[in-house]
Coordinates of C-alpha atoms in Angstrom, one line a residue:
M5 CA -0.1 -0.1 -0.1
K6 CA 2.9 2.6 0.3
G7 CA 3.2 5.4 -2.4
F8 CA -0.6 4.2 -3.5
G9 CA -1.9 7.7 -2.4
I10 CA 0.4 9.8 -4.2
R11 CA 0.0 7.7 -7.4
M12 CA -4.1 8.1 -6.9
Y13 CA -3.6 12.0 -6.3
R14 CA -1.3 13.0 -9.3
P15 CA -3.1 11.5 -12.1
L16 CA -6.3 12.7 -11.2
N17 CA -5.2 16.3 -10.2
M18 CA -3.5 16.1 -14.0
K19 CA -6.6 15.2 -15.4
L20 CA -8.5 18.2 -13.9
V21 CA -6.0 20.9 -15.0
L22 CA -6.1 19.1 -18.8
I23 CA -9.9 19.0 -18.6
F24 CA -9.8 22.9 -17.4
M25 CA -7.1 24.0 -20.5
I26 CA -9.2 22.1 -23.1
S27 CA -12.4 23.0 -21.9
T28 CA -11.7 26.7 -20.8
L29 CA -8.2 28.0 -21.5
L30 CA -8.4 26.9 -25.2
P31 CA -11.6 28.2 -25.7
L32 CA -11.0 31.2 -24.4
L33 CA -8.1 32.2 -25.8
L34 CA -9.3 31.0 -29.2
T35 CA -12.1 33.0 -28.7
T36 CA -10.4 36.1 -27.8
Y37 CA -8.0 36.0 -30.5
V38 CA -10.8 35.6 -33.1
V39 CA -12.6 38.8 -31.5
A40 CA -9.4 40.7 -31.8
R41 CA -9.1 39.5 -35.6
V42 CA -12.6 40.6 -36.6
Y43 CA -12.5 43.9 -34.7
I44 CA -8.9 44.6 -36.7
E45 CA -10.7 43.7 -39.6
R46 CA -13.5 45.6 -39.5
N47 CA -11.6 48.6 -38.0
S48 CA -9.1 48.2 -41.3
N49 CA -12.3 48.1 -43.5
D50 CA -13.8 50.9 -41.9
T51 CA -10.4 53.2 -42.2
S52 CA -10.2 52.2 -45.9
I53 CA -13.8 53.2 -46.2
L54 CA -12.8 56.7 -44.6
I55 CA -9.6 56.9 -46.6
D56 CA -11.0 56.1 -50.0
N57 CA -14.6 58.5 -49.6
T58 CA -12.0 61.1 -48.3
L59 CA -10.2 61.0 -51.6
I60 CA -12.8 60.6 -53.8
S61 CA -14.3 64.1 -52.4
L62 CA -10.9 65.8 -52.6
S63 CA -10.2 64.0 -55.8
Q64 CA -13.7 65.9 -57.0
S65 CA -12.7 68.8 -55.6
L66 CA -9.4 69.3 -57.0
S67 CA -10.7 68.3 -60.1
G68 CA -13.6 70.9 -60.2
Y69 CA -10.8 73.7 -58.7
L70 CA -8.6 72.5 -61.8
N71 CA -11.3 72.6 -64.3
E72 CA -12.3 76.4 -62.8
L73 CA -8.9 77.3 -63.8
D74 CA -8.9 75.5 -66.9
Q75 CA -12.0 77.9 -67.7
L76 CA -10.1 81.5 -67.0
T77 CA -8.0 80.8 -69.5
L78 CA -10.7 80.6 -72.0
I79 CA -11.7 84.1 -71.2
P80 CA -10.2 85.7 -74.2
Y81 CA -12.7 83.5 -76.6
Y82 CA -15.6 84.6 -75.1
N83 CA -14.8 88.4 -76.4
D84 CA -13.8 89.0 -80.1
D85 CA -12.3 92.3 -79.2
F86 CA -10.4 90.6 -76.7
I87 CA -9.0 88.2 -79.8
S88 CA -8.6 91.2 -82.2
A89 CA -6.8 93.6 -79.7
L90 CA -4.4 90.7 -79.0
K91 CA -3.9 90.5 -83.0
V92 CA -3.2 94.0 -83.0
M93 CA -0.6 94.5 -80.2
A94 CA 1.2 90.9 -81.1
S95 CA 1.8 93.2 -84.8
E96 CA 4.3 95.5 -85.9
S97 CA 1.5 98.2 -86.5
Y98 CA 1.0 98.7 -82.7
E99 CA 4.3 100.7 -82.3
S100 CA 2.5 103.4 -84.7
M101 CA -0.9 103.5 -83.6
S102 CA -1.9 106.5 -81.3
K103 CA -2.2 106.9 -77.8
Y104 CA -6.0 106.8 -77.6
Q105 CA -6.1 103.7 -79.8
V106 CA -3.3 102.2 -77.6
L107 CA -5.5 103.2 -74.0
S108 CA -8.5 101.9 -75.6
I109 CA -7.1 98.8 -76.2
T110 CA -5.2 98.3 -72.4
N111 CA -8.5 99.8 -71.0
M112 CA -10.6 96.7 -72.6
L113 CA -8.1 94.2 -71.4
D114 CA -7.8 95.5 -68.1
S115 CA -11.3 95.5 -67.5
Q116 CA -11.7 91.8 -68.7
L117 CA -8.5 90.4 -66.9
R118 CA -9.3 92.2 -63.6
F119 CA -12.6 91.2 -63.6
V120 CA -11.1 87.7 -63.1
R121 CA -8.4 88.6 -60.7
N122 CA -11.2 90.2 -58.2
T123 CA -13.4 87.7 -58.4
R124 CA -10.9 85.1 -57.7
K125 CA -8.8 85.9 -54.3
D126 CA -6.6 83.1 -55.5
I127 CA -5.6 84.8 -58.7
M128 CA -2.5 86.8 -58.4
S129 CA -1.9 87.8 -61.7
T130 CA -2.5 87.2 -65.2
L131 CA 0.1 87.6 -68.3
V132 CA -0.1 87.7 -72.0
V133 CA 2.8 87.3 -73.9
S134 CA 4.0 86.8 -77.5
D135 CA 7.6 85.3 -78.0
N136 CA 9.4 87.2 -75.7
K137 CA 7.0 90.4 -75.7
P138 CA 4.6 91.0 -73.1
L139 CA 1.5 92.1 -74.3
F140 CA -0.6 92.5 -71.0
Y141 CA -0.6 91.9 -67.8
S142 CA -2.7 92.3 -64.6
T143 CA -1.7 91.3 -61.1
N144 CA -2.9 92.0 -57.7
N145 CA 0.2 94.5 -56.8
P146 CA -0.4 98.2 -58.6
L147 CA 3.3 98.8 -58.3
N148 CA 4.5 95.5 -59.9
D149 CA 6.1 95.3 -63.0
V150 CA 7.1 93.0 -66.3
T151 CA 11.0 91.8 -65.6
P152 CA 12.5 93.7 -68.4
N153 CA 14.0 91.4 -71.0
Y154 CA 13.1 88.6 -70.0
E155 CA 13.1 85.3 -72.0
F156 CA 9.4 84.4 -71.9
A157 CA 10.1 81.6 -74.7
E158 CA 12.8 79.6 -73.1
T159 CA 10.6 79.2 -70.0
D160 CA 9.0 75.5 -69.6
W161 CA 5.5 76.6 -69.1
Y162 CA 5.8 78.6 -72.6
R163 CA 6.9 75.7 -74.2
K164 CA 4.5 73.7 -72.6
A165 CA 1.6 75.7 -74.0
L166 CA 2.6 75.8 -77.7
Q167 CA 2.7 72.3 -77.5
A168 CA -0.4 71.6 -76.1
S169 CA -2.4 72.9 -79.5
G170 CA -4.9 75.0 -77.2
D171 CA -5.2 72.9 -74.2
A172 CA -4.7 74.1 -71.1
V173 CA -1.2 73.2 -69.1
F174 CA -1.0 73.3 -65.8
I175 CA 2.2 74.4 -64.3
N176 CA 3.9 72.9 -61.2
P177 CA 4.7 75.5 -58.4
H178 CA 7.2 78.0 -59.6
K179 CA 8.7 81.2 -58.7
Q180 CA 7.0 84.4 -60.2
D181 CA 10.1 85.5 -61.4
Y182 CA 8.8 87.3 -64.6
F183 CA 7.8 90.0 -62.5
T184 CA 9.7 92.3 -60.6
R185 CA 7.8 92.9 -57.0
T186 CA 6.9 89.1 -56.5
K187 CA 9.5 87.4 -58.2
N188 CA 11.0 85.5 -55.3
E189 CA 6.8 84.1 -54.3
S190 CA 6.0 80.6 -55.2
V191 CA 2.8 80.2 -57.7
F192 CA 0.6 77.2 -59.3
S193 CA -0.3 78.1 -63.0
V194 CA -2.5 77.7 -65.9
A195 CA -1.1 78.4 -69.7
R196 CA -3.1 77.8 -72.6
T197 CA -2.2 79.1 -76.2
I198 CA -4.6 81.7 -77.5
R199 CA -5.2 80.9 -81.1
E200 CA -6.9 83.1 -84.0
I201 CA -10.3 82.0 -85.2
P202 CA -10.9 80.2 -87.2
S203 CA -7.3 79.8 -88.7
K204 CA -5.9 78.5 -85.1
R205 CA -3.0 80.5 -85.7
P206 CA -1.2 81.2 -82.4
I207 CA -1.3 84.5 -81.1
S208 CA 0.0 84.9 -77.7
V209 CA 0.2 82.7 -74.7
I210 CA -1.7 83.4 -71.5
I211 CA -0.9 82.3 -68.2
A212 CA -2.6 82.7 -65.1
D213 CA -0.8 82.8 -61.4
A214 CA -2.6 81.5 -58.3
N215 CA -1.6 80.9 -55.0
T216 CA -1.6 77.7 -52.9
V217 CA -4.1 79.0 -50.6
V218 CA -6.9 76.9 -51.9
L219 CA -4.7 73.6 -51.9
Q220 CA -4.0 74.1 -48.2
K221 CA -7.7 75.0 -47.7
M222 CA -8.4 71.8 -49.1
F223 CA -6.0 69.6 -47.2
Q224 CA -5.7 71.4 -43.9
D225 CA -8.9 69.5 -42.2
I226 CA -8.6 66.3 -43.5
D227 CA -7.6 63.8 -40.6
F228 CA -7.0 60.0 -41.1
H229 CA -6.7 59.5 -37.3
V230 CA -2.9 58.5 -37.8
P231 CA 0.1 60.7 -38.7
S232 CA -0.1 60.9 -42.4
H233 CA 1.0 63.2 -45.8
I234 CA -1.0 64.0 -48.2
V235 CA 0.7 64.9 -52.1
L236 CA -0.5 66.0 -55.1
L237 CA 1.4 65.0 -58.1
D238 CA 0.7 66.3 -61.9
Q239 CA 0.1 64.1 -65.1
E240 CA 4.2 63.9 -65.0
R241 CA 4.3 62.7 -61.4
N242 CA 5.8 65.7 -60.3
F243 CA 5.1 67.3 -57.1
V244 CA 2.5 70.0 -57.1
Y245 CA 1.4 70.2 -53.1
A246 CA 2.5 68.4 -50.1
N247 CA 0.9 69.4 -46.9
H248 CA 4.4 68.3 -45.0
E249 CA 7.6 67.7 -46.4
V250 CA 8.2 64.4 -48.4
S251 CA 11.2 63.0 -49.6
P252 CA 10.6 62.5 -53.1
V253 CA 12.5 58.8 -53.5
L254 CA 9.4 57.5 -52.2
F255 CA 7.9 58.1 -55.3
R256 CA 10.6 57.0 -57.7
P257 CA 9.1 54.2 -58.8
M258 CA 5.6 55.0 -57.7
P259 CA 4.3 52.8 -55.2
E260 CA 1.7 50.5 -55.6
N261 CA -1.6 51.3 -54.4
H262 CA -1.9 49.5 -50.8
S263 CA 2.0 49.0 -50.8
I264 CA 4.4 49.5 -48.1
V265 CA 7.4 51.8 -48.7
R266 CA 9.9 53.1 -46.5
D267 CA 11.9 56.3 -46.0
G268 CA 14.9 55.5 -43.6
D269 CA 13.4 54.4 -40.5
S270 CA 9.8 55.0 -41.4
S271 CA 7.4 53.6 -43.5
Y272 CA 4.2 54.4 -44.8
L273 CA 0.6 52.5 -46.0
V274 CA 0.1 53.9 -49.5
V275 CA -3.5 55.3 -50.6
R276 CA -3.7 56.8 -54.4
R277 CA -6.5 57.9 -56.6
T278 CA -6.4 59.7 -60.0
V279 CA -7.8 63.2 -60.4
A280 CA -9.8 62.8 -63.3
P281 CA -9.8 63.7 -66.1
Y282 CA -6.3 65.6 -65.7
N283 CA -4.9 62.4 -64.7
W284 CA -3.1 64.0 -61.9
E285 CA -2.4 61.4 -58.5
L286 CA -3.6 62.3 -55.5
V287 CA -1.5 60.1 -52.8
V288 CA -1.8 59.8 -48.9
L289 CA 1.0 58.3 -46.9
L290 CA -0.4 56.9 -43.9
S291 CA 2.2 55.8 -41.2
N292 CA 2.6 52.6 -40.8
S293 CA 4.3 52.2 -37.5
H294 CA 0.9 54.2 -35.8
L295 CA -1.0 51.7 -38.1
E296 CA 0.7 48.5 -36.4
Q297 CA 0.4 50.3 -33.1
K298 CA -3.1 50.4 -33.4
T299 CA -3.2 46.8 -34.4
L300 CA -0.7 46.2 -31.0
W301 CA -3.3 48.2 -28.9
V302 CA -6.3 45.9 -29.9
Y303 CA -4.2 42.8 -29.1
L304 CA -3.1 44.0 -25.9
N305 CA -6.6 45.0 -24.6
S306 CA -7.6 41.2 -25.8
A307 CA -4.6 39.8 -23.9
L308 CA -5.7 42.0 -20.9
L309 CA -9.2 40.7 -21.6
Y310 CA -8.3 37.2 -21.9
I311 CA -6.5 37.2 -18.4
I312 CA -9.4 38.7 -16.5
C313 CA -11.4 36.1 -17.9
L314 CA -8.6 33.5 -17.3
V315 CA -8.4 34.6 -13.4
V316 CA -12.1 34.5 -13.0
A317 CA -12.1 30.9 -14.8
F318 CA -9.0 29.9 -12.6
L319 CA -10.9 30.9 -9.6
F320 CA -13.8 29.1 -10.7
Y321 CA -11.8 25.9 -11.3
Q322 CA -10.0 26.2 -8.0
G323 CA -13.4 26.1 -6.4
L324 CA -14.3 23.5 -8.1
S325 CA -11.2 21.6 -7.6
R326 CA -11.1 22.0 -3.8
K327 CA -14.6 20.2 -4.0
V328 CA -13.4 17.3 -5.8
M329 CA -9.9 17.3 -4.3
G330 CA -10.7 17.6 -0.6
P331 CA -12.3 14.3 -0.6
V332 CA -9.7 12.8 -2.6
K333 CA -6.9 14.3 0.1
E334 CA -9.2 12.8 3.0
I335 CA -9.0 9.5 1.4
I336 CA -5.6 9.5 1.2
K337 CA -4.8 10.8 4.5
T338 CA -6.8 8.0 6.1
M339 CA -4.8 5.4 3.5
R340 CA -1.5 6.7 4.9
K341 CA -2.6 6.6 8.6
V342 CA -3.1 2.9 7.5
E343 CA -0.2 2.4 6.0
Q344 CA 1.5 3.4 9.4
G345 CA -0.5 0.7 11.0
D346 CA -3.2 3.1 12.6
F347 CA -6.3 0.5 12.0
T348 CA -8.8 3.1 13.8
A349 CA -8.5 5.2 10.9
R350 CA -11.7 6.0 8.8
Y351 CA -13.0 8.5 6.4
P352 CA -15.2 11.2 7.5
T353 CA -18.3 10.5 5.3
H354 CA -19.9 14.0 5.1
T355 CA -21.1 14.4 1.0
K356 CA -24.1 13.0 -0.5
D357 CA -22.0 12.0 -3.9
E358 CA -19.6 8.9 -5.1
F359 CA -16.8 10.2 -2.8
D360 CA -19.3 9.1 0.3
V361 CA -19.4 5.7 -1.1
I362 CA -15.9 5.1 -2.1
G363 CA -15.5 6.4 2.0
Q364 CA -17.5 3.8 3.3
S365 CA -16.0 0.9 1.1
L366 CA -12.8 2.4 2.0
N367 CA -13.7 1.8 5.9
S368 CA -15.1 -1.3 5.5
M369 CA -12.0 -2.7 3.8
I370 CA -9.9 -1.2 6.7
G371 CA -12.1 -3.2 9.1
E372 CA -12.2 -6.6 7.4
L373 CA -7.9 -6.0 6.8
K374 CA -7.6 -5.3 10.3
Q375 CA -9.4 -8.7 11.3
K376 CA -7.5 -10.1 8.4
I377 CA -4.0 -9.1 10.1
E378 CA -5.1 -10.4 13.7
M379 CA -6.1 -13.8 12.3
E380 CA -3.1 -14.5 10.0
Y381 CA -0.3 -12.0 9.4
V382 CA 0.6 -11.5 13.4
L383 CA 0.5 -15.7 13.5
V384 CA 3.1 -15.8 10.6
L385 CA 5.4 -13.2 11.7
K386 CA 5.6 -15.0 15.1
Q387 CA 6.3 -18.2 13.1
R388 CA 9.0 -16.5 11.5
N389 CA 10.7 -14.7 14.0
S390 CA 10.8 -18.2 16.0
E391 CA 12.9 -19.9 13.1
Y392 CA 15.1 -17.0 12.6
K393 CA 16.0 -17.0 16.3
A394 CA 16.4 -20.8 16.4
L395 CA 19.0 -20.4 13.4
Q396 CA 20.8 -18.0 15.1
S397 CA 20.7 -20.1 18.2
Q398 CA 22.3 -22.7 16.3
I399 CA 25.2 -20.0 15.1
Q400 CA 26.3 -18.9 18.3
P401 CA 27.3 -22.3 19.9
H402 CA 29.0 -23.1 16.5
F403 CA 31.3 -19.9 16.6
L404 CA 32.0 -20.6 20.3
F405 CA 32.8 -24.2 19.4
N406 CA 35.2 -23.3 16.9
M407 CA 36.7 -20.6 19.3
L408 CA 37.4 -23.1 21.8
N409 CA 39.0 -25.6 19.5
G410 CA 41.4 -23.0 18.4
F411 CA 42.0 -22.1 22.1
I412 CA 42.8 -25.8 22.7
T413 CA 45.3 -25.8 20.0
L414 CA 47.0 -22.8 21.3
N415 CA 47.4 -24.5 24.3
Q416 CA 48.5 -27.3 22.9
I417 CA 51.3 -25.3 21.2
G418 CA 52.2 -23.4 24.2
E419 CA 51.5 -20.0 22.8
R420 CA 50.4 -18.6 26.4
E421 CA 50.4 -15.1 25.7
L422 CA 48.5 -15.3 22.5
L423 CA 45.8 -17.7 24.3
E424 CA 45.7 -15.1 26.7
K425 CA 45.2 -12.2 24.4
S426 CA 43.0 -14.2 22.2
I427 CA 40.6 -15.1 25.5
I428 CA 40.2 -11.0 26.0
D429 CA 39.3 -10.5 22.6
L430 CA 36.8 -13.6 22.9
T431 CA 35.1 -11.8 26.1
L432 CA 34.9 -8.7 24.2
L433 CA 33.1 -10.5 21.0
L434 CA 30.7 -12.7 23.4
R435 CA 30.0 -9.2 25.2
Y436 CA 28.4 -7.9 21.7
I437 CA 27.0 -10.5 21.2
L438 CA 25.2 -10.8 24.1
N439 CA 24.4 -7.5 24.5
H440 CA 22.6 -6.2 21.4
S441 CA 19.5 -7.4 19.4
D442 CA 19.1 -9.8 17.0
M443 CA 19.6 -6.9 14.2
T444 CA 22.5 -4.7 13.5
T445 CA 24.2 -2.2 11.2
L446 CA 26.4 -3.4 8.6
E447 CA 29.1 -1.2 10.2
E448 CA 29.2 -3.3 13.6
E449 CA 29.0 -6.5 11.7
M450 CA 32.1 -5.5 9.8
H451 CA 33.8 -3.9 12.8
L452 CA 32.9 -7.7 14.7
I453 CA 34.5 -9.3 11.5
E454 CA 37.4 -7.3 12.1
K455 CA 37.5 -8.5 15.8
Y456 CA 37.4 -12.2 14.8
S457 CA 40.4 -12.1 12.1
S458 CA 42.6 -10.6 14.3
L459 CA 42.1 -13.3 16.5
Q460 CA 42.7 -15.7 13.5
Q461 CA 45.9 -13.7 12.7
L462 CA 47.1 -14.4 16.0
R463 CA 46.9 -17.9 15.2
F464 CA 48.2 -18.0 11.5
G465 CA 50.5 -15.6 11.7
H466 CA 51.8 -14.6 8.2
R467 CA 50.3 -17.1 6.7
L468 CA 46.5 -14.7 6.9
Q469 CA 46.3 -11.4 5.4
V470 CA 42.5 -10.0 5.4
L471 CA 41.4 -7.1 3.7
M472 CA 38.4 -5.1 4.6
S473 CA 36.5 -2.4 3.0
C474 CA 32.9 -0.7 3.9
E475 CA 31.5 1.7 1.3
D476 CA 30.0 5.1 3.6
G477 CA 26.5 4.7 2.0
V478 CA 26.0 1.1 3.3
R479 CA 27.3 1.4 6.6
P480 CA 23.9 2.0 8.9
Y481 CA 21.8 -0.1 7.0
K482 CA 20.5 -3.3 9.4
V483 CA 21.4 -7.1 8.4
P484 CA 20.9 -9.8 11.1
K485 CA 23.8 -10.1 13.6
L486 CA 26.5 -12.9 12.7
I487 CA 25.3 -12.9 9.4
L488 CA 29.1 -13.1 8.0
Q489 CA 30.9 -14.4 10.7
P490 CA 30.5 -18.0 9.7
L491 CA 31.0 -17.3 5.9
V492 CA 34.5 -15.5 6.9
E493 CA 34.8 -18.6 9.8
N494 CA 34.3 -21.4 6.9
A495 CA 36.9 -19.4 4.9
I496 CA 39.7 -19.6 7.3
I497 CA 39.2 -23.0 8.3
H498 CA 38.4 -24.7 5.3
G499 CA 40.4 -22.2 2.7
V500 CA 43.3 -21.1 4.3
E501 CA 44.1 -23.5 7.3
P502 CA 45.0 -26.5 4.9
L503 CA 47.4 -24.7 3.2
N504 CA 51.0 -23.8 4.2
S505 CA 51.5 -20.9 1.8
P506 CA 50.5 -16.9 2.8
C507 CA 46.5 -16.6 2.0
T508 CA 44.4 -13.6 1.4
L509 CA 41.1 -13.0 2.5
T510 CA 38.9 -9.9 1.5
V511 CA 35.6 -8.9 3.1
A512 CA 34.1 -5.6 1.0
A513 CA 30.6 -4.0 1.4
D514 CA 29.4 -1.7 -1.6
T515 CA 26.6 -0.8 -3.8
V516 CA 26.1 -2.3 -7.6
W517 CA 23.8 -1.7 -10.2
E518 CA 22.6 -5.0 -12.2
D519 CA 19.5 -5.0 -14.6
G520 CA 18.4 -1.8 -13.3
V521 CA 18.6 -3.0 -9.6
L522 CA 20.9 -0.9 -7.3
F523 CA 22.1 -4.0 -4.9
V524 CA 24.0 -4.0 -1.7
R525 CA 27.1 -6.2 -2.5
I526 CA 28.7 -8.1 0.7
R527 CA 31.7 -10.2 -0.9
I528 CA 33.2 -12.8 1.3
E529 CA 36.5 -14.1 -0.9
D530 CA 39.7 -16.1 -0.7
D531 CA 42.4 -17.4 -2.6
G532 CA 42.7 -20.7 -0.2
V533 CA 42.2 -24.7 -1.4
G534 CA 39.2 -24.3 -2.8
F535 CA 36.6 -27.3 -3.3
D536 CA 34.3 -28.8 -6.0
T537 CA 30.7 -27.1 -5.1
Q538 CA 28.6 -30.0 -6.5
L539 CA 30.1 -32.1 -3.3
L540 CA 29.1 -29.0 -1.0
D541 CA 26.6 -30.9 0.8
E542 CA 29.0 -33.5 1.9
H543 CA 31.2 -31.1 3.9
G544 CA 28.0 -30.7 6.3
Q545 CA 28.7 -27.1 6.7
V546 CA 25.5 -25.8 9.2
G547 CA 27.1 -22.2 9.3
L548 CA 26.8 -21.7 5.1
A549 CA 23.2 -23.4 5.3
N550 CA 22.0 -21.3 8.3
T551 CA 23.6 -17.9 6.9
R552 CA 21.7 -18.9 3.9
E553 CA 18.0 -19.3 5.5
R554 CA 18.2 -16.4 8.1
L555 CA 19.1 -14.1 4.5
Q556 CA 16.0 -15.2 2.9
L557 CA 13.7 -15.0 6.2
C558 CA 15.0 -11.1 6.5
F559 CA 15.2 -10.6 3.0
P560 CA 13.2 -12.5 0.7
D561 CA 14.4 -11.1 -2.6
S562 CA 18.4 -11.4 -1.7
L563 CA 20.9 -13.5 -3.8
F564 CA 23.2 -16.0 -2.1
R565 CA 26.2 -16.7 -4.9
L566 CA 28.6 -19.3 -4.0
E567 CA 31.8 -20.4 -6.3
S568 CA 34.5 -22.0 -6.0
A569 CA 37.3 -24.0 -7.9
V570 CA 40.1 -26.4 -6.4
G571 CA 43.6 -24.7 -6.4
V572 CA 41.8 -21.4 -7.0
G573 CA 39.8 -20.2 -3.7
T574 CA 36.0 -19.8 -2.7
S575 CA 34.0 -16.5 -3.4
I576 CA 30.6 -16.0 -1.5
I577 CA 28.6 -12.6 -2.6
I578 CA 25.4 -11.4 -1.6
M579 CA 23.3 -9.6 -3.0
I580 CA 20.5 -7.5 -1.1
P581 CA 18.2 -4.7 -2.8
E582 CA 19.2 -1.6 -1.5
A583 CA 15.3 -0.9 -1.3
H584 CA 15.1 -3.8 1.0
F585 CA 16.7 -1.6 3.9
H586 CA 14.2 1.4 3.6
E587 CA 11.0 -1.3 4.4
N588 CA 9.9 -2.9 7.3
Y589 CA 10.7 -6.1 6.2
Y590 CA 12.1 -8.0 9.2
S591 CA 10.3 -6.9 12.9
G592 CA 13.2 -7.8 14.7

């Protein structure tokens, strides 16, 4: 029954933990993860819809604004006098016209263009040029003037306007260097070639300059809930406007929609939309690290929710575990008391469940076990102790008989001093035998052999050499008293004494592993005359037979090995499982 309670307790507790994990932890973890993933997906979809709707609205506003600028450059076509005046100013005869004619033409052009500038706060100036000759201009700064000798024909906007064959051309933000007062200001412009109707011959190029206030107002109130950049690119993918400074490297080559681009340690999610019908590109760069932080925040909150639910579930499990394990521990406690010999222990039945039935059965089993032990085991134990003491009583007279024979021999050969010393040592040995119980430690037994060997060495002199060793770990182990002395005595009398040459007797105790079992090994070996083991029964060696029977009574699983050969010597090995010394195999 020993150890039964532990083997019973651990698997049940492990099963409860396993059931708790399968039924609670794993579903809760899976549910928390799925909820977090669903929330992230929905949040991502909502963010995508928000960005798409914002870009749609913004692209429509930009398309409308660009269309308005496009319409501004069509004003000359709405007034035939405007076209005629431009033709006259571009011709060589303009220089020879009277001041009245020049003033009339100038006032007519100024009234048209001033109206446009005054009605549109974003329009800073309008300029009409032919080759390198400025025909007319109107600005919001009355002190402004055209830069003398300015090479208009060499500018990009002038060439692009001529190449567009009458279509409007939008010019990226640039310096207004063709005016004296505003040459360092950046403007956003639209240019168009004015052609004669119906010949379509180019007369001049008109350019309207606007500041970026309108674009700033369009972009300033847009919020995507994460740090972002809004960039406007023209049809050639050149920068038109950006609400924050952005590295041009991010747009070479042009990133794909919903892709990730990197600028040093920063990364961005790209969202694009084309501004129709001008093929401009509106690009939003969303901070990818902040998007990931939002995702991480969702997971952290999910983890916190999981931990809270886990704690609640664990407390519930602990309560249920105590309810289940409480009766189990009571059963184990009762069984351990029975293991220690307390057959009055009983399981207190106080529940109305299956454990109550088990407890009642356990109590009945303890009662029946107590009766059987009293009727059978006690009687068998008494019989076993009687047999053991009978065998031991045979050893002691046999030992004394052999020692007295040795004293007679010492007296016959005249070794008086040796005889006196031997009698004193025998007195000490007899005191040890009579003053101790039936069991002794292996250390004391080895000490007895040492004294006995010294007696024999006084007799045999240089003919007997005794080598003894005992491992420290086995010294306190209990063995039957005089279990080794008969074996040592047989080795000396039957192995050493018949030879006239020196012999060595070895007595050793140690531990050894054999077939996965740890044994305490006791060796008694001599290099004496030896004998034929098949004739062992004819020797009538009472000490050897009794020692074997005593060993079996005390340690039923022990091994007794005898090996001998004539002219080689004899070896006796006793193997006792080490576990026996921790159990009550012998009651003494």
